[in-house]
Amino acid sequence: MSWKVSIEATAFNTGQFPPESVPEIAIAGRSNVGKSSLINAILNSRLAHVGATPGKTRSINFYLVNAGAVSFRLVDLPGYGYAERSKTERKGWSKLTSSYVESRGSLILICHLADFRHGLLPNDRLLQEWLSGHGKPFMVLFTKADKISKGKRLSMLHQYVEDGLNSIDVPIVTSCEERSGIEKARAFMENFVRRGA
Ligand code: GDP
């Protein structure tokens, strides 16, 4: 099913959030995890800026998706955890992100991106602990799977699941380079919205 996609808002503060209407799926991940690339692949667009200077994208971007039977927003949260960020920047990040997650009744799911080579790193776990207090479900999506040989991927995925992940379903393993896992991610989102979870 093809999606019609448009950018609705770029928010640097809460006053710039669009009014709540359709359900929202937020995408979170460390800087450089491949978030913009995956968003573009999922939306089949070039709306997100790939390779932007880490730490520079501090806005929350709202993309409106019309998937035929359902509409929803994909919400691109700013990347976190970039080592060279200043304290003020980190504060700005957490203030904007937490006010979004805390205040947004229409937020139904947080897709948490993690590099398949590394799994969830300590600051990813911190983010989950911090944001799970708001009661929103997480779904883990792995990125850059092409960096791991195909024969090893399934056992790696099993290992990550066994080690313990906060994810409402088995993580989806994606690669923008190979364009693998993209359809699966799209279908998951569409079904999640349709189920009205
Ligand atoms: P963001 O900072 O999380 O938004 O990440 P970007 O999408 O800007 O990507 C960061 C870097 O990772 C860029 O150099 C991308 O080309 C690269 N990248 C993104 N996705 C993939 C992927 O699936 N495979 C590989 N090998 N590289 C990727």
Short mmCIF file of C-alpha atoms and ligand atoms in Angstrom, two decimals:
data_model
loop_
_atom_site.label_atom_id
_atom_site.label_comp_id
_atom_site.label_asym_id
_atom_site.label_seq_id
_atom_site.Cartn_x
_atom_site.Cartn_y
_atom_site.Cartn_z
CA MET A 1 0.00 0.00 0.00
CA SER A 2 1.49 3.36 -0.94
CA TRP A 3 1.54 6.17 1.58
CA LYS A 4 0.97 9.87 0.97
CA VAL A 5 3.40 11.81 3.07
CA SER A 6 3.89 15.47 3.93
CA ILE A 7 5.82 17.41 6.55
CA GLU A 8 3.42 19.14 8.91
CA ALA A 9 5.64 20.93 11.41
CA THR A 10 9.18 21.45 12.62
CA ALA A 11 9.04 22.30 16.30
CA PHE A 12 11.81 23.83 18.39
CA ASN A 13 9.43 24.45 21.28
CA THR A 14 6.14 23.05 22.51
CA GLY A 15 4.17 25.96 21.06
CA GLN A 16 5.10 24.75 17.60
CA PHE A 17 3.62 21.25 18.02
CA PRO A 18 0.69 20.75 15.65
CA PRO A 19 -2.69 20.26 17.34
CA GLU A 20 -3.33 16.69 18.41
CA SER A 21 -5.51 14.89 15.91
CA VAL A 22 -4.33 11.58 14.44
CA PRO A 23 -2.31 8.92 16.38
CA GLU A 24 1.43 9.52 16.56
CA ILE A 25 4.38 7.13 16.36
CA ALA A 26 7.63 8.69 17.58
CA ILE A 27 11.07 7.64 16.34
CA ALA A 28 13.93 7.93 18.80
CA GLY A 29 17.59 6.99 18.62
CA ARG A 30 21.16 8.07 19.26
CA SER A 31 22.68 10.55 16.83
CA ASN A 32 24.09 8.77 13.79
CA VAL A 33 22.10 5.57 14.39
CA GLY A 34 20.60 5.96 10.90
CA LYS A 35 17.32 7.57 11.97
CA SER A 36 16.99 10.02 9.08
CA SER A 37 17.88 7.34 6.54
CA LEU A 38 15.32 4.94 7.97
CA ILE A 39 12.61 7.61 8.15
CA ASN A 40 13.22 8.45 4.50
CA ALA A 41 13.13 4.78 3.52
CA ILE A 42 9.92 4.19 5.46
CA LEU A 43 8.29 7.33 4.08
CA ASN A 44 9.78 6.75 0.64
CA SER A 45 10.90 10.37 0.63
CA ARG A 46 13.85 12.65 1.17
CA LEU A 47 12.19 14.75 3.84
CA ALA A 48 14.62 13.90 6.65
CA HIS A 49 18.17 15.25 6.47
CA VAL A 50 20.65 12.40 6.28
CA GLY A 51 24.13 12.97 7.62
CA ALA A 52 23.22 16.26 9.32
CA THR A 53 25.95 17.38 11.70
CA PRO A 54 25.43 15.28 14.82
CA GLY A 55 23.90 17.39 17.53
CA LYS A 56 22.48 19.94 15.11
CA THR A 57 19.00 18.50 14.67
CA ARG A 58 17.26 19.63 17.79
CA SER A 59 13.78 20.03 16.39
CA ILE A 60 10.93 17.57 16.50
CA ASN A 61 9.64 16.95 13.00
CA PHE A 62 6.06 15.88 12.38
CA TYR A 63 5.29 13.93 9.19
CA LEU A 64 1.70 13.27 8.26
CA VAL A 65 1.11 9.86 6.69
CA ASN A 66 -2.02 8.97 4.81
CA ALA A 67 -2.00 5.19 4.46
CA GLY A 68 -5.37 4.82 2.79
CA ALA A 69 -7.59 3.41 5.53
CA VAL A 70 -5.61 5.11 8.32
CA SER A 71 -3.76 8.36 8.89
CA PHE A 72 -1.08 8.95 11.47
CA ARG A 73 1.96 11.07 12.21
CA LEU A 74 5.52 9.87 12.25
CA VAL A 75 7.32 12.06 14.76
CA ASP A 76 11.07 12.40 14.39
CA LEU A 77 12.56 13.10 17.82
CA PRO A 78 16.01 14.72 17.91
CA GLY A 79 18.95 12.31 18.16
CA TYR A 80 20.55 11.99 21.59
CA GLY A 81 23.79 10.92 23.18
CA TYR A 82 26.28 12.71 21.02
CA ALA A 83 29.36 12.97 23.20
CA GLU A 84 30.41 16.46 22.14
CA ARG A 85 27.15 18.08 22.99
CA SER A 86 27.20 20.86 25.51
CA LYS A 87 25.26 20.66 28.74
CA THR A 88 22.84 23.35 27.51
CA GLU A 89 22.17 21.35 24.36
CA ARG A 90 21.52 18.19 26.32
CA LYS A 91 19.15 20.10 28.58
CA GLY A 92 17.31 21.48 25.57
CA TRP A 93 17.01 17.98 24.17
CA SER A 94 15.52 16.49 27.30
CA LYS A 95 13.21 19.43 27.91
CA LEU A 96 11.66 19.31 24.44
CA THR A 97 11.54 15.52 24.28
CA SER A 98 10.07 15.04 27.73
CA SER A 99 7.44 17.72 27.23
CA TYR A 100 6.43 16.02 24.00
CA VAL A 101 6.26 12.51 25.50
CA GLU A 102 4.62 13.69 28.73
CA SER A 103 1.98 15.87 27.18
CA ARG A 104 1.05 13.99 24.05
CA GLY A 105 -2.13 11.96 24.49
CA SER A 106 -2.06 10.99 20.82
CA LEU A 107 1.39 9.35 21.12
CA ILE A 108 0.74 5.60 20.85
CA LEU A 109 4.20 4.11 20.28
CA ILE A 110 7.89 4.96 20.51
CA CYS A 111 10.01 3.20 17.89
CA HIS A 112 13.47 2.99 19.39
CA LEU A 113 16.28 2.65 16.88
CA ALA A 114 19.51 0.87 17.78
CA ASP A 115 22.52 -0.05 15.68
CA PHE A 116 22.35 -3.80 15.05
CA ARG A 117 26.08 -4.13 15.64
CA HIS A 118 25.86 -2.79 19.18
CA GLY A 119 22.35 -3.51 20.45
CA LEU A 120 21.07 -1.25 23.21
CA LEU A 121 23.91 0.78 24.72
CA PRO A 122 23.83 2.15 28.27
CA ASN A 123 22.39 5.51 27.19
CA ASP A 124 19.70 3.72 25.15
CA ARG A 125 18.68 1.86 28.29
CA LEU A 126 18.65 5.14 30.19
CA LEU A 127 16.35 6.67 27.59
CA GLN A 128 13.98 3.73 27.88
CA GLU A 129 13.96 3.92 31.67
CA TRP A 130 13.40 7.64 31.55
CA LEU A 131 10.63 7.58 28.95
CA SER A 132 8.92 4.39 30.07
CA GLY A 133 7.80 6.29 33.16
CA HIS A 134 5.26 7.93 30.86
CA GLY A 135 3.72 4.54 30.10
CA LYS A 136 4.20 4.58 26.33
CA PRO A 137 5.11 1.27 24.66
CA PHE A 138 8.46 0.80 22.93
CA MET A 139 9.22 -1.11 19.77
CA VAL A 140 12.88 -1.69 18.93
CA LEU A 141 14.03 -1.35 15.32
CA PHE A 142 17.60 -2.30 14.52
CA THR A 143 19.49 -0.32 11.86
CA LYS A 144 22.50 -0.94 9.59
CA ALA A 145 22.00 -4.73 9.51
CA ASP A 146 24.11 -4.82 6.31
CA LYS A 147 27.17 -4.41 8.54
CA ILE A 148 26.56 -7.94 9.83
CA SER A 149 26.74 -10.98 7.54
CA LYS A 150 23.35 -12.46 6.70
CA GLY A 151 24.18 -15.82 8.26
CA LYS A 152 24.75 -14.27 11.69
CA ARG A 153 21.73 -12.00 11.90
CA LEU A 154 19.11 -14.37 13.26
CA SER A 155 21.29 -15.67 16.09
CA MET A 156 22.29 -12.10 16.97
CA LEU A 157 18.67 -11.05 17.11
CA HIS A 158 17.85 -14.00 19.37
CA GLN A 159 20.75 -13.09 21.61
CA TYR A 160 19.55 -9.48 21.95
CA VAL A 161 16.04 -10.66 22.79
CA GLU A 162 17.41 -13.15 25.32
CA ASP A 163 19.56 -10.47 26.94
CA GLY A 164 16.38 -8.49 27.54
CA LEU A 165 14.86 -5.64 25.57
CA ASN A 166 11.97 -3.35 26.26
CA SER A 167 10.06 -3.99 23.03
CA ILE A 168 6.40 -4.88 22.54
CA ASP A 169 7.27 -7.26 19.71
CA VAL A 170 10.33 -9.01 18.25
CA PRO A 171 12.58 -6.18 17.00
CA ILE A 172 12.57 -5.52 13.27
CA VAL A 173 16.01 -5.74 11.68
CA THR A 174 16.46 -3.12 8.95
CA SER A 175 19.05 -1.89 6.51
CA CYS A 176 18.66 1.15 4.30
CA GLU A 177 21.67 0.08 2.32
CA GLU A 178 19.97 -3.20 1.38
CA ARG A 179 16.46 -1.84 1.72
CA SER A 180 15.64 -4.77 3.96
CA GLY A 181 13.13 -4.72 6.79
CA ILE A 182 11.58 -1.49 5.49
CA GLU A 183 8.30 -3.03 4.32
CA LYS A 184 8.08 -4.93 7.58
CA ALA A 185 8.50 -1.70 9.55
CA ARG A 186 5.86 0.05 7.44
CA ALA A 187 3.40 -2.81 7.87
CA PHE A 188 4.04 -2.91 11.62
CA MET A 189 3.27 0.80 11.97
CA GLU A 190 0.20 0.66 9.80
CA ASN A 191 -1.18 -2.34 11.70
CA PHE A 192 -0.39 -0.78 15.04
CA VAL A 193 -2.37 2.32 14.13
CA ARG A 194 -5.19 0.26 12.65
CA ARG A 195 -5.50 -1.81 15.81
CA GLY A 196 -5.89 1.47 17.64
CA ALA A 197 -3.42 0.33 20.25
P1 GDP B 1 20.87 9.96 12.09
O1 GDP B 1 21.92 10.88 12.60
O2 GDP B 1 20.48 8.94 13.11
O3 GDP B 1 19.70 10.65 11.47
O4 GDP B 1 21.58 9.07 10.94
P2 GDP B 1 21.68 9.28 9.35
O5 GDP B 1 20.48 8.70 8.68
O6 GDP B 1 22.03 10.70 9.05
O7 GDP B 1 22.88 8.30 9.03
C1 GDP B 1 24.13 8.40 9.70
C2 GDP B 1 25.17 7.69 8.84
O8 GDP B 1 24.89 6.29 8.77
C3 GDP B 1 25.19 8.18 7.40
O9 GDP B 1 26.54 8.20 6.98
C4 GDP B 1 24.39 7.13 6.65
O10 GDP B 1 24.77 7.02 5.30
C5 GDP B 1 24.74 5.88 7.42
N1 GDP B 1 23.64 4.87 7.34
C6 GDP B 1 22.34 5.09 7.54
N2 GDP B 1 21.63 3.94 7.38
C7 GDP B 1 22.52 2.98 7.04
C8 GDP B 1 22.40 1.57 6.72
O11 GDP B 1 21.33 0.96 6.72
N3 GDP B 1 23.57 0.93 6.44
C9 GDP B 1 24.78 1.53 6.45
N4 GDP B 1 25.83 0.80 6.19
N5 GDP B 1 24.91 2.85 6.73
C10 GDP B 1 23.81 3.57 7.01
#
